[in-house]
């Protein structure tokens, strides 16, 4: 028979950290801390297994009640207190705790066990009537909200009406008692009843916590974080310790290292004379724990120095024990410190890297553990934009710097509206007094989040950091008026739809759109980590770059060459575009040649930049790929302008445009087909490549050009193109009296090419899988039109992710594998890589490693992601 309940307390627990799946993160942490001899109030944990049975059978499994009764009796015995007893009343908290933490998603009930009798008893026992009735007040509201489902704003309103101009702290004891009655009336008015029997309170509270696992917001969180639905939550029932018992009491949340920067040392916030929910809910702005930290109010270090010391010691012990940064909750009750939770702390990408690297230095973990702790994708977040130092900005308010990075968007006050803006491709900043779990969906799609209240550990701050989203919280200068859809910041009025910029690294809120810069990532912890990654990776990482600037940036981020230069991007420069248009519209070979002669120097200059930036490394240059009409105008006014510019008649231009029009350009006259039918275009490009190569080579740099032919479907296409390329290359080398050695290869982006790879490989020195086209051609949908049906497919669960973003191992993967095997069998020296978007996608990288590819190539900012993913693949972590 299963065991459903595990006790902890008095330095000994039935469970341990290893039992996280069964006891949830919180339950396992409480057990482990108990075993370590740390001060944990006693209690018991009901397992995650019960959660599954609860939903399956719509009630408690047989035997649970008896186990709870026994655990409760043990708890009562340990404390010599009894639930419902007047003289020595036991109060408990009932808290959720899933195996994978879902911060702020599920419910908690505190101060359970209070009724008129026990509240009076508590007042006598503690000698503090205010504390007793204040706890009762909190309990009635929490029970009404969480267990009975009456929205907390109804209690808040009743409280406001009752207090008038005063706050709860100003009420007399009799008034507090009256307020409790008023709050009970809110419950009665809603048609519910407040149970006076604490055992009844307990069983309903346990049910409520289980039910909170299944709310819309919790399910959405699990879906977006890939947490299985069946995992369930545990419920921990624990003796209350009170942070609201005067000036030497309080409650707080602390991290063993700074969760934003990773800096070593206690970081966190506390609130004197308060209970836990006050910190998390962001109702009062908390004070810092350490004196050195920025923030308002008296630090814990200053207020209770001995407690501060003790807390620091315990936190260091926990970190050393878990070998990772911990996020803890504590309560100080009349000078006595208790730990209520420990878990691995959430952190920004930047902090994660710094902590992992520092911990290797401190001997807490080894290099491979450090690598395994960083999600490759998270490195992209480190490359988030920052406000340009030279930007003109008007700061209208300051808040707390909750999650770094700058964000700019239109002001929106409601989450549902954020989605509407998002659907129209309009960036937003979600502005709220405070966020709650209902806002998750809006937070997911907003560029940034700004709240008027709350601290570094408020809902908004924690969730935004997890998402890697810029966020400013506790911006008390903001007065948000939801009904008029505006906020005031001093004299400035900002309305819905107005642009603002926030800086989550400084806490600044700025008017309008402020200039941003890409993040500077050179040097430091990331470089060290990626050095360890390179030492273990087998796949090399190159970059897709079309300009000298991009190439230099990619090299700075560790790219070992260029895997794809899309030459067409160069043609969009005004001079090149004009010449290109003349070439496409030319009626006779002579004028076509003249136009190409004008494009040649522009191309050559751009290749020079690329070769210089990549001195010593390979540069793969793809010859023209898109259909020619992409270079021509499609709006009437542009047509007449261009006709004038080129000196041709408007109707003649229209006629030519019509002739070039295609019903399905993705499957049309593009790629090598242009090379076959208009060979002079490719000849010009190859000449530009080798002239540039000669020039850079002559200047003492090492040049390794690789010429790549796109969209090949037939071996014969490549055969002909190879001969063309060799002929032009040798001509140029002959004319200049020298030049570098070079390679000629092809993209594999059509299913037929993958299947005939053995034949194609006879004419190729390398293959580069163009997995963007290969995916669209394998699925048979167009990259451009996918948006029309993909959201429905995703909603219906047919496709969890776009196969253009996350590699389709099952289908397209087969073609990559077949293409590689057949290609290598025919040409053992064939080099094989990938240059589609999946070159920076960890799922794809895991597969490409397995299939034995030589390299991946991705956009410059994803180079660090790919380097780490390549190491993860080699370590078997993908
Ligand atoms: C590809 O198809 O994967 C590719 C890299 O080429 P493009 O995206 O330019 O079509
Ligand atoms: Mg392609």
Tab-separated table of C-alpha atoms in Angstrom, residues 746 748-761 766-769 774 811-827 830-833 847 851 853:
chain	number	residue	atom	x	y	z
A	746	UNK	CA	25.963	22.800	-52.818
A	748	UNK	CA	20.847	20.347	-49.940
A	749	UNK	CA	17.420	21.862	-49.558
A	750	UNK	CA	15.174	19.758	-51.743
A	751	UNK	CA	14.080	16.215	-50.865
A	752	UNK	CA	15.287	15.026	-54.265
A	753	UNK	CA	18.750	16.350	-53.581
A	754	UNK	CA	18.899	14.470	-50.276
A	755	UNK	CA	17.794	11.266	-51.976
A	756	UNK	CA	20.265	11.653	-54.851
A	757	UNK	CA	23.062	12.846	-52.581
A	758	UNK	CA	25.329	10.026	-53.765
A	759	UNK	CA	25.238	11.329	-57.345
A	760	UNK	CA	25.405	14.974	-56.343
A	761	UNK	CA	28.399	14.403	-54.034
A	766	UNK	CA	30.790	20.088	-49.299
A	767	UNK	CA	27.082	19.887	-48.584
A	768	UNK	CA	25.221	22.428	-46.525
A	769	UNK	CA	21.696	21.439	-45.569
A	774	UNK	CA	14.162	21.440	-46.842
A	811	UNK	CA	10.676	13.681	-40.866
A	812	UNK	CA	13.226	16.155	-42.196
A	813	UNK	CA	15.798	14.413	-39.991
A	814	UNK	CA	15.546	11.309	-42.160
A	815	UNK	CA	16.446	13.316	-45.240
A	816	UNK	CA	19.445	14.876	-43.489
A	817	UNK	CA	20.610	11.446	-42.421
A	818	UNK	CA	20.081	9.871	-45.850
A	819	UNK	CA	21.739	12.820	-47.594
A	820	UNK	CA	24.764	12.659	-45.299
A	821	UNK	CA	25.209	8.902	-45.542
A	822	UNK	CA	24.814	8.720	-49.316
A	823	UNK	CA	26.944	11.800	-49.888
A	824	UNK	CA	29.788	10.528	-47.723
A	825	UNK	CA	29.611	7.034	-49.214
A	826	UNK	CA	30.228	8.518	-52.673
A	827	UNK	CA	32.743	11.114	-51.518
A	830	UNK	CA	32.747	15.509	-48.260
A	831	UNK	CA	32.330	18.145	-45.535
A	832	UNK	CA	28.739	18.385	-44.281
A	833	UNK	CA	27.001	21.184	-42.409
A	847	UNK	CA	20.426	15.555	-34.002
A	851	UNK	CA	24.243	12.076	-37.497
A	853	UNK	CA	27.790	16.439	-39.315
